[in-house]
XYZ file of C-alpha atoms in Angstrom:
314
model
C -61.201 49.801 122.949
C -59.630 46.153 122.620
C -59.528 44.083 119.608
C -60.386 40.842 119.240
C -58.042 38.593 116.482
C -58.119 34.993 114.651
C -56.176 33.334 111.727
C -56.829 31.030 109.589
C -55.217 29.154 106.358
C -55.714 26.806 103.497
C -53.769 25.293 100.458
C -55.915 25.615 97.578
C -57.273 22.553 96.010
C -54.941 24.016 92.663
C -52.038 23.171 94.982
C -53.126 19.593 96.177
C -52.378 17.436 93.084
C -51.675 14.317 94.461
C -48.749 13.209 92.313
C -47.098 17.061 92.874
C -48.688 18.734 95.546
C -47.409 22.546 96.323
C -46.243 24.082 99.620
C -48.798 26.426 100.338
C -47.733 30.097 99.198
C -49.113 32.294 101.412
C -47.927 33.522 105.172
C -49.646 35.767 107.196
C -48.605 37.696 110.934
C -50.015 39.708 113.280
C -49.142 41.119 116.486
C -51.718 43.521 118.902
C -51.251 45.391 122.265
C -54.196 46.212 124.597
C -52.269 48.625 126.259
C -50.817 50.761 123.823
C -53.570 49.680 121.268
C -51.560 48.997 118.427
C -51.541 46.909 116.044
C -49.766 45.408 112.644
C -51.959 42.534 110.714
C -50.706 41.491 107.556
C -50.841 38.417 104.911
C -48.354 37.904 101.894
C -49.535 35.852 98.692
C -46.462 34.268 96.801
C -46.565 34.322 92.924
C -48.039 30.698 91.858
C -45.667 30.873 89.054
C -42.221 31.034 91.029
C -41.183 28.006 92.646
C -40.369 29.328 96.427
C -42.267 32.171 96.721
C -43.529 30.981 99.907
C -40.144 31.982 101.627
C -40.129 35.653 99.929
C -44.164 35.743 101.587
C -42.586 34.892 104.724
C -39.469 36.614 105.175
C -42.261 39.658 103.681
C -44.644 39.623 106.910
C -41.227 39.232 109.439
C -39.598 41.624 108.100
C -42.591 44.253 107.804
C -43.009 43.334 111.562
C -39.310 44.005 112.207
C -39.616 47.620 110.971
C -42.920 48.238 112.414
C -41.184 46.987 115.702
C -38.029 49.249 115.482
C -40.820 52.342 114.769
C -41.608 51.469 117.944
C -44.582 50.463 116.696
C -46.374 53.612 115.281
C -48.633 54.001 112.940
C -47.592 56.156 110.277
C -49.285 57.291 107.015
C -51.646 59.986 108.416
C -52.347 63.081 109.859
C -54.815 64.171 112.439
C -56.316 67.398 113.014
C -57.047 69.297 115.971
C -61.278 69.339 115.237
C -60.569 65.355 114.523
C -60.478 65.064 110.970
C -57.773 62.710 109.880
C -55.946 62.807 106.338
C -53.962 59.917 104.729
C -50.189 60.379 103.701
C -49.123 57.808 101.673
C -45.777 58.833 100.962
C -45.029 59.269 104.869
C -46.165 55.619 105.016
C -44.109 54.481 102.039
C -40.557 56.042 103.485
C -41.638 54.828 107.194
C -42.795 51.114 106.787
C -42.323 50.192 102.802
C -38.513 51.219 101.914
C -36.958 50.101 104.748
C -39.002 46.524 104.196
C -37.455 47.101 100.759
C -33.926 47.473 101.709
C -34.292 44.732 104.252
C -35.608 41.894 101.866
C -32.786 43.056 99.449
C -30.196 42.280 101.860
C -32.178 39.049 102.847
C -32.977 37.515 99.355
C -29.434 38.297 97.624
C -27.534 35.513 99.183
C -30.336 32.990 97.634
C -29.630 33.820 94.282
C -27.948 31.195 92.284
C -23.897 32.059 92.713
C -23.440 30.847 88.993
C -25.602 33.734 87.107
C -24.773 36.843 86.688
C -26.992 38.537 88.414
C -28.184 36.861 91.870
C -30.212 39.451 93.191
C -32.378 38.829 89.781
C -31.870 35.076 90.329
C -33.323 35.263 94.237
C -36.741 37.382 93.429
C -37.347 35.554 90.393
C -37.380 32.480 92.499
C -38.001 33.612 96.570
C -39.408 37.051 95.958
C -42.373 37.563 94.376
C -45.338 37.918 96.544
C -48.068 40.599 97.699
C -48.777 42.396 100.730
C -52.097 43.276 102.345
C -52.332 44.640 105.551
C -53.327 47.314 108.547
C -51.043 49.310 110.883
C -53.352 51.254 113.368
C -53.658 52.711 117.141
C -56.324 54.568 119.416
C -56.288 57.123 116.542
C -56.209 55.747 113.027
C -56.115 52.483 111.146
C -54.500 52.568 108.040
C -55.123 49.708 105.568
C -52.646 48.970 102.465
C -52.415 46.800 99.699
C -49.144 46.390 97.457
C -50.446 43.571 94.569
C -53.928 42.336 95.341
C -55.910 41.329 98.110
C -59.543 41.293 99.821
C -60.407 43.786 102.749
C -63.619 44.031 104.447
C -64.303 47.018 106.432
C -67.330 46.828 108.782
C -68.982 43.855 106.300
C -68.187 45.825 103.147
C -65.502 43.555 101.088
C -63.004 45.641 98.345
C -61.819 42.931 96.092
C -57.966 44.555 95.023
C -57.307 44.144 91.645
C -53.871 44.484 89.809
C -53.854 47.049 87.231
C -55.247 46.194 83.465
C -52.707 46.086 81.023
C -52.725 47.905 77.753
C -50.128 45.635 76.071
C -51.579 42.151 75.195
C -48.675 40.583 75.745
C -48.687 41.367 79.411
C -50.382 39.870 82.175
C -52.642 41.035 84.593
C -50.199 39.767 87.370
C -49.653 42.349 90.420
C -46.725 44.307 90.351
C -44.970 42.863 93.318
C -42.819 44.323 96.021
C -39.555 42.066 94.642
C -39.487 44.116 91.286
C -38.890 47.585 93.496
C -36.458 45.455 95.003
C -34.735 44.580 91.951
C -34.668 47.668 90.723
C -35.090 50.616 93.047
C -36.425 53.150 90.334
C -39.261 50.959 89.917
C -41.792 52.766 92.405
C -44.168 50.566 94.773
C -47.688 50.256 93.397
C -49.781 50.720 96.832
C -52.543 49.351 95.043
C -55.024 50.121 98.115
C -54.665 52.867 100.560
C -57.226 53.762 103.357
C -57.342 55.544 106.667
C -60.260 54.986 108.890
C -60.536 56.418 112.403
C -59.971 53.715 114.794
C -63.398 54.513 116.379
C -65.573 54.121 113.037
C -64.370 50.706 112.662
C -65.942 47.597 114.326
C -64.225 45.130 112.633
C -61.897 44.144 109.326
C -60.834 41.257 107.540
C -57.511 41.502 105.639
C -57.470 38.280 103.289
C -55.442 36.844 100.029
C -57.120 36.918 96.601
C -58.165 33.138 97.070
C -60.414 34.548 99.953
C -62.690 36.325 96.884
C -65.240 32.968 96.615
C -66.082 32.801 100.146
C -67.392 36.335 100.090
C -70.643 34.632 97.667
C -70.586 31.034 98.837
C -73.221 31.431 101.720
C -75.664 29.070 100.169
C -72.841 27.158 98.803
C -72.743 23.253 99.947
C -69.281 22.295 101.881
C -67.936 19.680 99.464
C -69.679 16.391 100.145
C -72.009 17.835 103.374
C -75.284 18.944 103.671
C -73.950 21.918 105.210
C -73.850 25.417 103.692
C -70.837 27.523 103.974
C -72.897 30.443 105.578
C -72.679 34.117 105.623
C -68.802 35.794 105.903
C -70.324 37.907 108.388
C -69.736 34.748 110.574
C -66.567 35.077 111.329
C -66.544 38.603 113.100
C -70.242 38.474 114.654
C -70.350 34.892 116.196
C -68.612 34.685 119.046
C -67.829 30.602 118.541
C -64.908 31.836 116.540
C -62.659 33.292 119.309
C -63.300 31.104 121.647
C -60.172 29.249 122.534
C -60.148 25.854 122.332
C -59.185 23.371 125.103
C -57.132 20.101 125.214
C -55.495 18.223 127.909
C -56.549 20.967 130.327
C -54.415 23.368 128.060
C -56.055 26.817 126.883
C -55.166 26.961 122.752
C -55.658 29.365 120.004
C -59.245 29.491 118.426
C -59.509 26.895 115.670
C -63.255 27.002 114.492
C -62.571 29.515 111.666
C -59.863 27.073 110.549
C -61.757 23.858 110.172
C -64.212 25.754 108.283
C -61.808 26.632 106.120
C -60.395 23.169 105.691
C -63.685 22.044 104.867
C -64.845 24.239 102.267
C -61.054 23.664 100.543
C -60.534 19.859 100.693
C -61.234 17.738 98.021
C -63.977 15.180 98.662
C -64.351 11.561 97.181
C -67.445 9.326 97.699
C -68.542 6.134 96.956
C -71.439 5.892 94.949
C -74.476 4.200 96.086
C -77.245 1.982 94.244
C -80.359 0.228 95.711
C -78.615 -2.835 96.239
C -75.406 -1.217 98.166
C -71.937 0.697 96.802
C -71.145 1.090 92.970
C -67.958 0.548 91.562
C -67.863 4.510 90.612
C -66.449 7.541 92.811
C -68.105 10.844 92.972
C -65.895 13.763 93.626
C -67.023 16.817 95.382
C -64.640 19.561 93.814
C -62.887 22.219 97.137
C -64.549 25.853 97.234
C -60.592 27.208 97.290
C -58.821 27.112 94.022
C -56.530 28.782 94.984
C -54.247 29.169 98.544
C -56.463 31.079 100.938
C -55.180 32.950 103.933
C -57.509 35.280 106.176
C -57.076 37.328 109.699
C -60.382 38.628 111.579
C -60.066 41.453 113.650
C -63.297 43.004 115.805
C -63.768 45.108 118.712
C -64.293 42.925 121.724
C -67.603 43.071 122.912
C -68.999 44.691 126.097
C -70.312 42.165 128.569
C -72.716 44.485 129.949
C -74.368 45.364 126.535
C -77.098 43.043 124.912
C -76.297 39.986 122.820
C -77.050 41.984 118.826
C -74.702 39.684 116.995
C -76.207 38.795 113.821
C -77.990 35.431 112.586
């Protein structure tokens, strides 16, 4: 069975101010093998509130790939039975994937922290290393889907919206607890927010998304900003085939873009001129984004079988 993936990624319109617009905070990778039929997908959200989290999001996604990639690319966090049942073991996937990623960011973020405080470890995640992870590591067998913060996942069309946890204590937030505070201080366990192992076979496709993916999931019926145009159903991007297409330029085979001009569209900002009777108005109508915040997405479905009818859905 071979997997079909696409990407795409937005700045939030929250981020587009256009006296101080933001670096987007988000980074995403993915890497799969027909062969050996695995697989790693993964995006990072960086913490709105630090200044550069979009480097500790990054370096997060590389380095989970360099791990993954010295495993030799297993799959770990599960068992599976002789009769087929399979059974998830979190704390196998934790040591395998998650401390290492741990010990490697440590070693990565320390020589960013400012060299005149007293503490630059403290210095680098409050400033590079906040971000969360959301993800799946699978193979022929098993897929194993993880969240450490908050996230979306949709499993065969049904979305999981991952929450951080509510706090008791009014005076703390509802932010995720993210992977730089087990960093900082290694007694301070990872919250795997989201943990779920599928059978590789029950699943026909999966979307592993940022938080700022959660408004898409109910805009179907939702105008793009200044079109006529609906958004349209989520299911579009894993049942029409339009969206892996690749594209071609200059007689040069590229990655698929469709899913990421719709995403542009439903995030950018749009500004009209109003019209009378008589021709334009002095007055400006603005058509607010769909994206308030930075929204990063990666499709994955099983390739479909030439022979079998067309049932992708309208």
């Amino acid at each position: 069975m071979e997997w079909q993936l696409i990407s795409a990624a937005t700045i939030g319109s929250h981020h587009r101010d256009e006296l101080m617009p933001r670096n987007g905070q988000d980074a995403f990778f993915y890497s799969y093998d027909p062969e050996t039929g695995n697989g790693l997908a993964v995006v990072a959200d960086g913490c709105g509130s630090s200044e550069y989290s979009e480097v500790g999001a990054h370096l997060g996604v590389r380095l989970l790939a360099d791990v993954w990639d010295r495993t030799g690319r297993k799959t770990p966090g599960y068992h599976r039975f002789s009769w087929g049942h399979i059974s998830p073991r979190s704390d196998e996937f934790l040591a395998v994937l998650i401390s290492p990623l741990v010990e490697k960011l440590r070693v990565a973020l320390l020589p960013l922290g400012d060299i005149n405080t007293p503490d630059r470890l403290r210095d680098a995640v409050k400033h590079y290393g906040t971000f969360t992870l959301n993800g799946v590591v699978w193979n022929h067998d098993a897929m194993v889907f993880f969240c450490i913060g908050d996230g979306v996942t949709v499993i065969n069309g049904k979305a999981d919206m991952i929450e951080p946890p509510e706090r008791d204590d009014p005076e703390l937030t509802n932010a995720p607890q993210y992977l730089g505070y087990t960093v900082l201080d290694p007694t301070i366990p990872v919250d795997l927010r989201y943990y779920r192992v599928h059978s590789t076979a029950s699943i026909q496709s999966f979307v592993i998304a940022s938080d700022g993916f959660g408004p898409l999931l109910d805009a179907a019926d939702t105008l793009l900003p200044g079109q006529r145009r609906t958004f349209g159903a989520i299911s579009q991007f894993w049942t029409e085939d339009k969206y892996f297409q690749s594209a071609e330029r200059n007689g040069e085979e590229h990655p698929p873009v469709r899913a990421q001009l719709l995403l542009n569209l439903a995030a950018r900002v749009m500004k009209k001129t109003k019209r009378g009777p008589d021709g334009p108005l002095p007055d400006i109508e603005t058509f607010p984004g769909l994206l308030d915040d930075d929204t990063t997405f990666i499709v994955g479905r099983r390739r479909p079988d030439p022979t079998q009818p067309d049932t992708k859905e309208s």
